[in-house]
Amino acid sequence: MVEKAFSKKPLEVISPTERPSEYFGKYVFTRAKMYKYLQRDVYEKLIDVIDNGAPLDRSIADAVAKGMKQWADENGVTHYTHWFQPLTEGTAEKHDAFIEHDGKGGMMEDFSGKLLVQQEPDASSFPSGGIRATFEARGYSAWDPTSPVFIIDDTLCIPTIFISYTGEALDYKAPLKRALRAVSEAAAAVARYFDPNVKKVITNLGWEQEYFLVDEDLYSARPDLLLTGRTLMGHDSAKNQQMDDHYFGIIPDRVQAFMKDLEVQALELGIPCKTRHNEVAPNQFELAPIYEETNLAIDHNMLLMSLMKKVARKHGFRVLLHEKPFAGINGSGKHNNWSLSTDTGILLHAPGKNAEQNLRFVTFIVETLMGVYKHNGLLKASIMSATNAHRLGANEAPPAIISSFLGKQVSELLEHIEKADKEDLFTIAGKQKMELDIPEIPELLIDNTDRNRTSPFAFTGNRFEFRAVGSEANCASAMIALNTAVAEALTNFKQRVDALIAAGQDQTSAIIDVVREDIRTCRPIHFDGNGYSDEWVEEATRRGLDVEKSCPVIFDRYLDEDTIRMFESMNVMNRKELAARNEVKWETYTKKIQIEARVMGDLSMNHIIPVATHYQSQLAKNVQNMYTIFDKEEAEKLTARNKNIIKEIAERTRAIETGVEELVEARKVANRITAEREKAIAYHDTVEPKMEEIRYQIDKLELIVSDECWTLPKYRELLFIR
């Protein structure tokens, strides 16, 4: 029996004979449902908006709303909400009932086009970075027709953008849609060099959502997990991931049941779940969908993160989306597989059939690298956060230096193009055959690129994998930066090619000349080696790449003049919006560390020290008893170990007390700073290090205090599902 997503209704049985394709999109207003519930001319106008970016004709809004409501009524829906993505990294919704006064003293159910297209949620309490004063409450949410409406329980959810009364974006979706339009227009213009029939370019995204599961009872017994999403203390388990036995291992039965339930509900909501497996760390898992258009993919990811938390609780679990909930083992990322495709094919696909197709492939590879190279600091800022900073550079997560792995063959090709004559430049090997000396096993097709686990932005065949994105992040942040950077690079590329053509050069020769120039320019971003090595940090510095590690300082890249110029020239965000978002980023960083510091102080003084001193008292009593039973010389021998432990506990608890006092003082000093940037830097430089010092002492105490006295579940209990 499978419960409908978030439903309070009786469990709904999905027949064993019912296939996923039969209930996929059950609670989504899909094109098939649009065709059924809308008039033909209304349907065609709406599809033109969705497919071709035509302006939304508000005159059809009433007819669309009527059809949606009819479908919603048939599914027991009583409310509607504008579902949006404010700068909180989550989603927001305000539910309204389908009721209005009927003018006769009664009520009637109604849902008009006006209510569908626009709503006015209070904008004063959402992060705005100073764009809106607290007393200025008006904000608007506006329907995004390209992301289909869906049903959660008794509510019709309408994906929307969220803007202020003065027009600035207060969310992720509005600038994302502008960035996607910018890269589509720029890429289509370049693609027409190779195929004049190209009408549009679509950005595709396939996210891979990693997460941890822990038993709900153990989670509830860890205030740090409950309040911060990660363990602020905890010594390594004797066994964690060192045996490599969890990765792709057999999925535990309880987890399998959770995954099945989650997948069914996700599929009903139109989220095309494809892959599930154990990840590297104990209790770590992954879910990945089929690739979708980027805007829709991000909506689906935000919806899934909310859904999985609710489904997990039904199965006695809690989902941890923090990038580093446990020290010493893998953290969780959300790899963003990004590609460009037209109505005629994939732009990053290298078929190897003819020189023209391969020149197209090289052009888009190189211009993507140009965008990444020119704005590598911005791309790092787009994925940086107080939580993701713990993960980057540790246990298979990429380092906090943006570089791109291309693989041997593509790397050699670019080098060849840069140095060789123009004739016969574009021979690209496709998949090669590998024969195994085992008759029963068919020959394998080997990709022309390997994979590099330490590369933040790796080319993996027909796409780039942006591996630095954090597990709890909104993918839109990275996708806004990446797509805008690529749009700028492609726009600049076309301007230079057109200038050469206008000067009398033939098109192919002009393209090759500009590509060659850009290969040389973006060479510093290309790195196929070990991103974890100290040598790479030194080399990246010499190459001029951004090697900054301080999270608050990294956010400065959003306010570089080159960054502002890029966003404004591509009509994605203006200077005011960028400055406001940075204020939000700095404030959010400060608040997260502030909460962690408070929890650390509370746990230290009210849990750890009382537990340690209680055990110390037990040992002291044991020592005293020994002297009453044995003579002094014998008692000295028998109590030596306990005396050493007593002394060590005293030293470590004193160090913790001193550390907490210093932590509180560091917070007070930082809190007196009024500028958000400087306050965030103070928290990074002075508060966070104090927490690490306290943790070191606590983790040492965990090893010597009696297990029966230790009140907090340990890693060995949290990390292994029974």
XYZ file of C-alpha atoms in Angstrom:
722
model
C 0.000 0.000 0.000
C 1.359 3.397 -0.927
C 0.214 6.667 0.592
C -0.415 9.611 -1.710
C 2.216 12.348 -1.332
C 1.761 14.179 2.000
C -1.784 12.842 2.111
C -4.034 12.592 5.155
C -6.452 10.480 3.135
C -6.671 6.679 3.421
C -3.791 4.768 1.873
C -4.214 4.370 -1.853
C -3.315 0.984 -3.301
C -1.197 0.866 -6.427
C -1.816 -2.423 -8.151
C 1.245 -4.656 -8.662
C 0.348 -4.644 -12.349
C 0.384 -0.853 -12.556
C 3.631 0.329 -14.063
C 5.367 3.646 -13.231
C 4.524 4.953 -16.696
C 0.829 4.554 -15.860
C 0.835 6.759 -12.743
C 3.652 9.123 -13.729
C 2.404 12.703 -13.428
C -0.860 11.598 -11.807
C -0.974 14.777 -9.715
C 0.471 17.096 -12.364
C -1.436 19.273 -14.831
C 0.387 17.733 -17.776
C -0.039 18.526 -21.465
C -2.461 15.655 -21.790
C -4.596 17.121 -19.016
C -4.287 20.606 -20.544
C -5.579 19.190 -23.819
C -8.466 17.541 -21.983
C -9.547 20.430 -19.760
C -8.777 23.479 -21.921
C -10.422 24.799 -25.063
C -8.392 24.053 -28.195
C -7.383 27.671 -28.902
C -6.479 28.242 -25.240
C -4.409 25.062 -25.202
C -2.489 26.105 -28.321
C -1.736 29.569 -26.935
C -0.516 28.109 -23.649
C 1.707 25.575 -25.420
C 3.181 28.395 -27.513
C 4.120 30.147 -24.265
C 5.698 26.982 -22.846
C 7.555 25.835 -25.967
C 8.452 29.050 -27.729
C 8.603 31.647 -24.987
C 5.678 33.591 -26.415
C 4.309 36.345 -24.123
C 1.547 35.110 -21.866
C -1.774 36.482 -23.047
C -3.615 37.304 -19.832
C -6.885 37.094 -21.756
C -6.642 33.293 -21.652
C -5.907 33.193 -17.908
C -9.572 32.786 -16.899
C -10.031 29.858 -19.271
C -6.834 28.180 -18.020
C -7.853 28.719 -14.403
C -11.275 27.215 -15.096
C -9.734 24.091 -16.623
C -7.233 23.730 -13.786
C -9.950 24.048 -11.185
C -12.102 21.425 -12.875
C -9.149 19.009 -12.789
C -8.373 19.996 -9.198
C -12.004 19.494 -8.103
C -11.933 15.964 -9.487
C -8.926 15.281 -7.232
C -10.543 16.612 -4.050
C -8.595 19.876 -4.008
C -9.990 22.718 -1.871
C -7.085 25.206 -1.771
C -4.472 26.743 -4.045
C -1.068 28.295 -3.409
C 1.650 30.143 -5.275
C 4.729 27.964 -4.698
C 7.994 29.926 -4.873
C 11.663 29.792 -3.918
C 12.757 32.703 -1.710
C 16.385 33.278 -0.715
C 16.065 30.881 2.223
C 17.244 27.822 0.218
C 13.771 26.345 0.711
C 10.311 26.857 -0.760
C 7.380 28.952 0.428
C 3.623 28.769 0.081
C 0.490 30.518 1.370
C -2.712 28.499 0.985
C -6.035 30.098 0.039
C -9.363 28.313 -0.267
C -11.433 28.260 -3.462
C -14.158 30.326 -1.793
C -15.633 33.773 -2.328
C -18.801 35.548 -1.178
C -21.717 34.845 -3.496
C -23.403 38.193 -2.757
C -26.392 36.432 -1.194
C -25.043 35.762 2.255
C -23.442 32.493 1.259
C -20.181 31.262 -0.238
C -19.238 29.993 -3.652
C -16.157 28.236 -4.988
C -14.158 30.247 -7.491
C -10.698 30.383 -9.061
C -10.134 33.160 -11.567
C -7.334 33.919 -13.980
C -6.318 36.841 -11.772
C -5.715 34.484 -8.848
C -3.793 32.084 -11.068
C -1.497 34.683 -12.591
C -0.661 36.808 -9.568
C -0.718 36.752 -5.783
C 0.540 39.110 -3.095
C 2.464 37.294 -0.341
C 3.988 39.415 2.424
C 7.554 40.221 1.339
C 8.711 41.882 4.557
C 9.811 38.737 6.404
C 11.709 37.043 3.583
C 15.425 37.764 3.096
C 15.802 40.772 0.820
C 19.236 42.156 1.608
C 17.866 45.628 2.200
C 15.776 45.863 -0.966
C 12.661 45.922 1.209
C 12.434 47.602 4.611
C 10.594 45.708 7.338
C 7.655 48.086 7.119
C 7.426 47.674 3.334
C 5.435 44.493 3.018
C 4.213 44.288 -0.548
C 5.639 41.625 -2.869
C 4.275 39.725 -5.850
C 4.343 36.130 -6.996
C 3.665 35.529 -10.689
C 2.790 32.260 -12.435
C 5.517 30.433 -14.359
C 3.590 28.527 -17.076
C 6.712 26.562 -18.119
C 6.671 24.584 -14.873
C 3.454 22.576 -14.553
C 0.985 23.008 -11.727
C 0.758 20.056 -9.319
C -1.325 18.807 -6.399
C -0.092 18.162 -2.856
C -2.805 16.682 -0.640
C -5.759 19.127 -0.947
C -3.807 22.020 -2.479
C -3.175 23.100 -6.055
C 0.459 24.282 -6.182
C 1.338 26.899 -8.813
C 5.083 27.430 -9.465
C 5.831 31.160 -9.499
C 8.538 33.781 -9.442
C 8.696 36.171 -6.468
C 9.545 39.865 -6.885
C 9.408 42.998 -4.750
C 6.953 45.864 -5.153
C 9.731 47.776 -6.930
C 10.452 44.935 -9.343
C 13.655 43.338 -7.996
C 13.833 39.554 -7.810
C 13.475 38.160 -4.280
C 13.855 34.551 -5.347
C 15.965 32.149 -7.414
C 13.515 31.435 -10.231
C 13.276 34.939 -11.723
C 17.032 35.375 -12.386
C 17.280 31.712 -13.376
C 14.709 32.159 -16.137
C 16.535 35.252 -17.354
C 19.843 33.358 -17.383
C 18.286 30.476 -19.316
C 16.865 32.875 -21.884
C 20.260 34.588 -22.214
C 22.172 31.363 -22.846
C 19.455 30.067 -25.181
C 19.617 33.174 -27.376
C 23.423 33.312 -27.380
C 23.835 29.581 -28.039
C 21.209 29.512 -30.787
C 22.951 32.372 -32.597
C 26.256 30.447 -32.570
C 24.596 27.110 -33.405
C 23.191 28.636 -36.596
C 26.738 28.929 -37.940
C 26.579 25.153 -38.267
C 22.875 24.590 -38.856
C 20.718 27.524 -39.994
C 17.594 25.524 -39.080
C 18.235 25.698 -35.323
C 15.302 27.449 -33.700
C 16.174 27.370 -30.014
C 18.625 25.972 -27.473
C 17.532 24.250 -24.290
C 19.646 23.913 -21.157
C 19.398 20.436 -19.662
C 20.076 19.534 -16.041
C 20.406 16.187 -14.335
C 20.983 16.508 -10.594
C 22.209 13.686 -8.378
C 20.801 14.097 -4.871
C 22.954 12.591 -2.122
C 21.608 12.321 1.419
C 22.004 10.529 4.742
C 19.368 8.623 6.668
C 19.440 8.213 10.449
C 16.995 6.568 12.810
C 14.504 9.124 14.089
C 14.962 8.169 17.749
C 18.738 8.607 17.541
C 18.267 11.872 15.675
C 15.997 13.190 18.428
C 18.672 12.342 21.008
C 21.220 14.567 19.232
C 20.340 18.260 19.771
C 23.106 19.274 17.383
C 21.574 17.255 14.536
C 18.136 18.561 15.407
C 19.118 22.230 15.453
C 22.006 22.483 12.971
C 21.693 19.488 10.645
C 25.166 18.179 11.535
C 27.039 16.620 14.441
C 29.075 19.318 16.154
C 30.949 16.620 18.061
C 31.575 12.900 17.771
C 34.632 10.699 17.516
C 35.194 8.515 14.461
C 33.579 5.101 14.533
C 36.137 2.276 14.515
C 34.516 1.200 11.257
C 33.154 3.765 8.858
C 33.787 3.774 5.095
C 37.351 2.466 5.035
C 36.309 -0.971 3.736
C 34.510 0.547 0.708
C 31.743 -1.975 1.319
C 28.789 0.390 1.442
C 29.157 1.931 -2.028
C 26.729 0.233 -4.437
C 26.111 -2.395 -1.758
C 22.825 -4.135 -1.054
C 20.264 -1.562 0.022
C 18.969 -2.296 3.565
C 15.341 -3.469 3.636
C 14.097 -0.471 5.641
C 15.828 1.915 3.286
C 14.486 0.050 0.270
C 10.955 0.463 1.605
C 11.550 4.197 2.066
C 12.993 4.492 -1.446
C 10.052 2.690 -3.034
C 7.551 4.888 -1.231
C 9.481 8.024 -2.148
C 9.798 7.042 -5.796
C 6.112 6.292 -6.221
C 5.085 9.619 -4.719
C 7.765 11.456 -6.705
C 6.668 9.831 -9.960
C 3.064 10.788 -9.238
C 4.318 14.376 -8.991
C 6.087 14.080 -12.342
C 9.628 13.758 -10.960
C 11.283 11.172 -13.252
C 13.266 9.187 -10.663
C 15.694 6.858 -12.408
C 18.603 5.797 -10.184
C 18.965 4.827 -6.529
C 21.940 3.328 -4.729
C 24.101 3.242 -1.623
C 26.716 5.984 -1.605
C 30.268 5.756 -0.219
C 29.659 6.639 3.438
C 27.564 4.461 5.768
C 23.898 5.487 5.767
C 24.509 7.660 2.689
C 22.374 7.193 -0.413
C 21.646 8.801 -3.753
C 18.633 9.442 -5.964
C 18.932 10.737 -9.521
C 16.286 11.481 -12.156
C 16.266 11.485 -15.930
C 17.567 14.810 -17.257
C 15.027 17.591 -17.755
C 14.921 21.196 -18.881
C 16.810 23.148 -16.200
C 13.972 25.279 -14.804
C 11.721 22.238 -14.389
C 14.576 20.109 -13.024
C 15.248 22.643 -10.281
C 11.576 22.852 -9.342
C 11.510 19.067 -9.133
C 14.613 18.964 -6.961
C 13.180 21.490 -4.513
C 9.937 19.533 -4.396
C 11.776 16.241 -3.904
C 13.842 17.532 -0.970
C 10.629 18.501 0.801
C 8.939 15.238 -0.115
C 11.782 12.982 1.014
C 11.817 14.531 4.498
C 8.133 13.762 4.960
C 8.333 10.234 3.562
C 11.386 9.449 5.701
C 9.533 10.205 8.928
C 6.816 7.763 7.961
C 9.511 5.074 7.824
C 11.153 6.007 11.126
C 14.018 7.953 9.541
C 15.235 11.497 9.342
C 16.841 12.741 6.130
C 20.046 14.736 6.525
C 20.745 17.066 3.599
C 23.592 18.919 5.301
C 26.736 18.670 3.180
C 28.838 17.331 6.080
C 26.694 15.895 8.864
C 29.505 13.588 10.059
C 33.199 14.368 10.294
C 35.762 11.991 8.803
C 33.553 10.451 6.116
C 32.117 11.549 2.795
C 29.886 14.563 2.715
C 26.903 14.900 0.404
C 26.865 16.801 -2.872
C 24.345 17.390 -5.603
C 26.248 16.917 -8.845
C 24.723 19.111 -11.551
C 25.065 17.464 -14.973
C 24.658 20.332 -17.422
C 24.343 20.314 -21.183
C 22.977 22.285 -24.121
C 20.708 20.849 -26.792
C 18.833 22.219 -29.785
C 15.761 20.991 -31.580
C 18.272 19.218 -33.876
C 20.685 17.614 -31.380
C 23.076 17.911 -28.394
C 25.627 20.687 -28.810
C 28.218 19.056 -26.552
C 27.970 15.677 -28.273
C 30.962 14.694 -30.424
C 29.702 12.279 -33.094
C 32.947 12.226 -35.094
C 31.053 11.994 -38.402
C 32.326 15.102 -40.143
C 34.532 18.123 -39.547
C 31.627 20.575 -39.352
C 29.895 18.689 -36.522
C 33.166 18.354 -34.686
C 33.943 22.049 -35.117
C 30.558 22.785 -33.572
C 31.394 20.470 -30.656
C 34.776 22.108 -30.074
C 33.257 25.594 -30.283
C 30.746 24.951 -27.525
C 33.262 23.097 -25.343
C 35.769 25.932 -25.597
C 33.239 28.713 -25.036
C 31.886 26.913 -21.991
C 35.442 26.763 -20.677
C 35.832 30.463 -21.456
C 32.833 31.300 -19.291
C 34.088 29.069 -16.485
C 37.608 30.476 -16.713
C 36.628 34.131 -16.762
C 34.220 33.706 -13.843
C 35.778 30.816 -11.899
C 35.626 32.809 -8.670
C 31.944 33.571 -9.211
C 31.153 29.908 -9.884
C 32.825 29.010 -6.603
C 30.819 31.711 -4.837
C 27.619 30.313 -6.388
C 28.075 26.962 -4.632
C 29.690 28.197 -1.422
C 27.859 28.228 1.899
C 28.543 27.726 5.583
C 27.535 24.086 5.170
C 29.187 23.255 1.843
C 32.474 24.754 3.069
C 32.842 21.726 5.376
C 32.584 19.322 2.426
C 34.732 20.840 -0.299
C 38.147 19.227 -0.579
C 37.336 16.342 1.765
C 36.621 12.661 1.071
C 36.085 12.756 -2.696
C 34.402 16.168 -2.791
C 36.140 18.499 -5.256
C 38.461 21.196 -3.899
C 37.482 24.840 -3.493
C 39.315 25.749 -6.703
C 37.269 25.678 -9.897
C 38.965 23.810 -12.738
C 37.789 21.608 -15.582
C 38.782 18.042 -16.421
C 38.411 17.179 -20.109
C 40.010 13.756 -20.478
C 42.952 12.696 -22.607
C 41.358 12.731 -26.061
C 39.550 16.069 -25.791
C 42.629 17.625 -24.189
C 44.829 16.360 -27.012
C 42.307 17.576 -29.577
C 42.309 21.130 -28.204
C 46.094 21.147 -28.112
C 46.181 19.889 -31.709
C 43.745 22.579 -32.878
C 45.752 25.276 -31.169
C 49.039 24.271 -32.812
C 48.273 22.466 -36.099
C 47.405 23.747 -39.562
C 43.727 24.363 -40.270
C 43.386 21.338 -42.520
C 42.145 18.102 -40.948
C 41.832 19.554 -37.459
C 38.701 17.865 -36.225
C 39.080 14.109 -36.024
C 37.505 13.003 -32.768
C 37.491 9.390 -31.678
C 34.153 8.025 -30.614
C 33.725 5.107 -28.261
C 36.361 2.431 -28.679
C 35.785 -1.285 -28.402
C 37.360 -3.332 -25.642
C 37.326 -7.088 -25.991
C 37.516 -9.186 -22.837
C 38.915 -12.683 -23.046
C 35.685 -14.076 -21.613
C 33.402 -15.603 -24.280
C 30.182 -14.999 -22.378
C 30.807 -11.263 -21.907
C 30.048 -8.978 -24.888
C 32.574 -6.430 -26.042
C 32.460 -3.110 -24.173
C 32.273 0.367 -25.638
C 34.792 2.578 -23.865
C 34.098 6.328 -23.579
C 36.628 8.738 -25.001
C 37.014 10.420 -21.614
C 37.712 9.007 -18.163
C 36.276 10.628 -15.040
C 38.124 12.674 -12.426
C 36.630 12.579 -8.959
C 38.560 15.657 -7.834
C 37.447 17.942 -10.668
C 34.716 20.459 -9.786
C 33.669 20.867 -13.434
C 34.397 17.738 -15.450
C 33.467 16.924 -19.040
C 31.908 13.457 -19.034
C 31.004 12.658 -22.642
C 28.125 14.894 -23.710
C 27.818 17.138 -20.672
C 29.744 18.900 -17.951
C 29.326 17.685 -14.381
C 29.423 20.552 -11.883
C 30.347 18.440 -8.862
C 30.882 21.209 -6.318
C 27.178 21.965 -5.723
C 26.094 21.131 -2.168
C 23.393 18.628 -1.260
C 21.009 21.041 0.474
C 21.545 23.914 -1.971
C 19.087 25.236 -4.497
C 20.646 24.239 -7.846
C 19.442 27.540 -9.267
C 22.308 29.448 -7.643
C 24.950 27.505 -9.591
C 22.852 27.395 -12.753
C 22.299 31.176 -12.759
C 26.045 31.797 -12.594
C 27.030 29.063 -15.070
C 24.446 29.823 -17.742
C 25.033 33.565 -17.571
C 28.814 33.077 -17.853
C 28.403 30.788 -20.869
C 25.902 33.207 -22.444
C 28.425 36.025 -22.135
C 31.216 33.865 -23.613
C 29.069 32.811 -26.589
C 27.913 36.379 -27.200
C 31.502 37.590 -27.219
C 32.517 34.698 -29.475
C 29.878 35.565 -32.071
C 30.790 39.243 -32.054
C 34.429 38.423 -32.837
C 33.569 35.868 -35.525
C 31.142 38.252 -37.198
C 33.817 40.964 -37.178
C 36.233 38.659 -39.021
C 33.543 37.666 -41.531
C 32.709 41.331 -42.120
C 36.401 41.898 -42.809
C 36.281 39.333 -45.620
C 37.260 36.071 -43.919
C 35.205 32.949 -44.642
C 33.024 31.685 -41.826
C 34.833 28.415 -41.035
C 38.232 30.064 -41.005
C 36.924 32.846 -38.746
C 35.439 30.343 -36.297
C 38.694 28.379 -36.145
C 40.758 31.517 -35.528
C 38.557 32.636 -32.632
C 38.386 29.112 -31.177
C 42.178 28.889 -31.266
C 42.511 32.205 -29.505
C 40.074 31.107 -26.801
C 41.816 27.744 -26.295
C 44.959 29.660 -25.428
C 43.075 32.129 -23.227
C 41.197 29.560 -21.119
C 44.087 27.102 -20.796
C 44.524 27.916 -17.048
C 41.087 26.462 -16.213
C 41.987 23.115 -17.802
C 43.424 20.659 -15.270
C 43.306 16.866 -15.530
C 45.415 16.056 -12.468
C 44.826 15.473 -8.754
C 42.864 18.392 -7.348
C 43.699 17.324 -3.780
C 47.455 17.834 -4.096
C 49.279 20.745 -2.476
C 51.063 21.230 -5.772
C 47.759 22.022 -7.473
C 47.028 24.836 -5.013
C 50.385 26.384 -5.855
C 49.882 25.829 -9.585
C 46.337 27.244 -9.500
C 47.677 30.353 -7.789
C 50.266 30.780 -10.534
C 47.516 30.381 -13.140
C 45.531 33.208 -11.591
C 42.616 31.034 -10.447
C 40.660 31.913 -7.328
C 42.115 29.901 -4.410
C 40.353 31.753 -1.586
C 38.953 29.422 1.117
C 37.097 31.833 3.389
C 33.395 31.501 2.631
C 32.431 35.140 3.410
C 35.318 36.483 1.338
C 34.450 34.205 -1.581
C 31.038 35.908 -1.750
C 32.871 39.088 -2.807
C 33.097 37.670 -6.316
C 29.423 38.543 -6.833
C 30.342 42.212 -6.560
C 33.379 42.220 -8.852
C 32.932 44.734 -11.646
C 33.336 41.959 -14.247
C 30.557 40.011 -12.536
C 28.190 42.963 -12.355
C 28.918 43.856 -15.975
C 28.188 40.272 -17.053
C 24.872 39.981 -15.192
C 23.678 43.395 -16.340
C 24.720 42.950 -19.990
C 22.917 39.598 -20.098
C 19.822 41.150 -18.420
C 19.875 38.625 -15.571
C 20.420 40.774 -12.449
C 21.388 44.371 -11.770
C 23.896 45.810 -9.327
C 21.237 46.457 -6.679
C 19.961 42.881 -6.799
C 23.482 41.455 -6.603
C 24.407 43.641 -3.636
C 21.193 42.643 -1.865
C 21.816 38.944 -2.427
C 25.280 39.246 -0.989
C 23.856 40.859 2.122
C 21.579 37.834 2.433
C 24.508 35.444 1.926
C 26.650 37.098 4.594
C 23.747 37.304 7.035
C 22.793 33.676 6.446
C 26.387 32.558 6.963
C 26.601 34.459 10.255
C 23.315 33.085 11.555
C 24.246 29.482 10.748
C 27.576 29.720 12.587
C 25.915 31.648 15.396
C 23.349 28.886 15.914
C 26.055 26.222 15.826
C 28.132 28.140 18.383
C 25.165 28.455 20.734
C 24.342 24.774 20.432
C 27.999 23.878 20.977
C 28.110 25.963 24.159
C 24.840 24.508 25.440
C 25.841 20.892 24.797
C 29.277 21.433 26.281
C 28.041 22.910 29.555
C 24.771 21.007 30.004
C 25.608 17.600 28.536
C 29.288 16.906 28.099
C 30.802 18.387 31.264
C 28.100 17.002 33.615
C 28.479 13.539 32.057
C 32.266 13.666 32.259
C 32.334 14.890 35.850
C 29.761 12.285 36.861
C 31.996 9.560 35.483
C 34.963 11.270 37.126
C 33.145 11.066 40.462
C 32.511 7.363 39.948
C 36.208 6.813 39.327
C 37.148 8.908 42.367
C 34.861 6.825 44.534
C 36.423 3.676 43.110
C 39.886 5.001 43.979
C 38.817 5.774 47.525
C 37.328 2.305 47.917
C 40.554 0.715 46.719
C 42.459 2.334 49.571
C 39.987 0.896 52.098
C 40.405 -2.606 50.713
C 44.130 -2.812 49.857
C 47.266 -1.544 51.490
C 48.656 1.738 50.225
C 51.304 0.245 47.939
C 48.882 -2.171 46.289
C 46.185 0.505 46.028
C 48.632 2.855 44.306
C 49.205 0.261 41.602
C 45.537 -0.631 41.181
C 44.303 2.972 40.975
C 47.008 4.392 38.711
C 44.916 4.106 35.541
C 41.798 5.618 37.103
C 43.818 8.479 38.572
C 45.208 9.263 35.114
C 41.688 9.256 33.661
C 40.446 11.481 36.489
C 43.253 13.916 35.784
C 42.647 13.849 32.033
C 38.921 14.493 32.512
C 39.722 17.436 34.765
C 42.125 18.893 32.211
C 39.798 18.412 29.264
C 36.664 19.706 31.015
C 38.623 22.765 32.091
C 39.759 23.252 28.505
C 36.128 22.966 27.365
C 34.950 25.495 29.954
C 37.674 27.918 28.902
C 36.850 27.276 25.241
C 33.159 28.013 25.780
C 33.981 31.238 27.615
C 36.214 32.313 24.726
C 33.559 31.229 22.224
C 30.897 33.347 23.906
C 33.241 36.338 24.028
C 34.159 35.912 20.345
C 30.462 35.886 19.489
C 29.813 39.023 21.495
C 32.637 40.843 19.740
C 31.437 39.719 16.309
C 27.828 40.631 17.079
C 28.818 44.232 17.749
C 29.941 44.569 14.126
C 27.180 46.215 12.081
C 28.387 45.541 8.515
C 27.183 42.092 7.442
C 30.339 41.246 5.465
C 32.721 42.093 8.307
C 30.510 40.299 10.824
C 30.503 37.138 8.685
C 34.288 37.312 8.337
C 34.627 37.685 12.109
C 32.471 34.597 12.644
C 34.618 32.706 10.141
C 37.959 33.844 11.555
C 37.284 33.905 15.303
C 34.145 31.936 16.183
C 34.462 28.837 14.002
C 38.033 28.005 15.130
C 36.924 28.076 18.784
C 34.274 25.496 17.998
C 36.864 23.168 16.484
C 39.064 23.502 19.574
C 36.144 22.593 21.835
C 35.184 19.669 19.622
C 38.680 18.228 19.838
C 38.441 18.062 23.639
C 34.926 16.609 23.591
C 35.858 13.897 21.107
C 38.781 12.896 23.323
C 36.453 12.708 26.328
C 34.098 10.452 24.375
C 36.886 7.866 24.180
C 37.525 7.717 27.927
C 34.105 8.284 29.518
C 32.107 5.147 30.201
C 29.798 4.253 27.329
C 26.838 3.836 29.674
C 27.327 7.397 30.943
C 27.662 9.057 27.519
C 24.243 10.540 26.771
C 24.668 11.353 23.073
C 24.360 8.594 20.437
C 27.797 7.910 18.990
C 28.860 7.635 15.364
C 28.868 3.848 15.539
C 25.157 4.011 16.423
C 24.167 6.826 14.062
C 25.936 5.467 10.986
C 24.654 1.919 10.750
C 20.971 1.234 10.096
C 19.648 -1.858 11.815
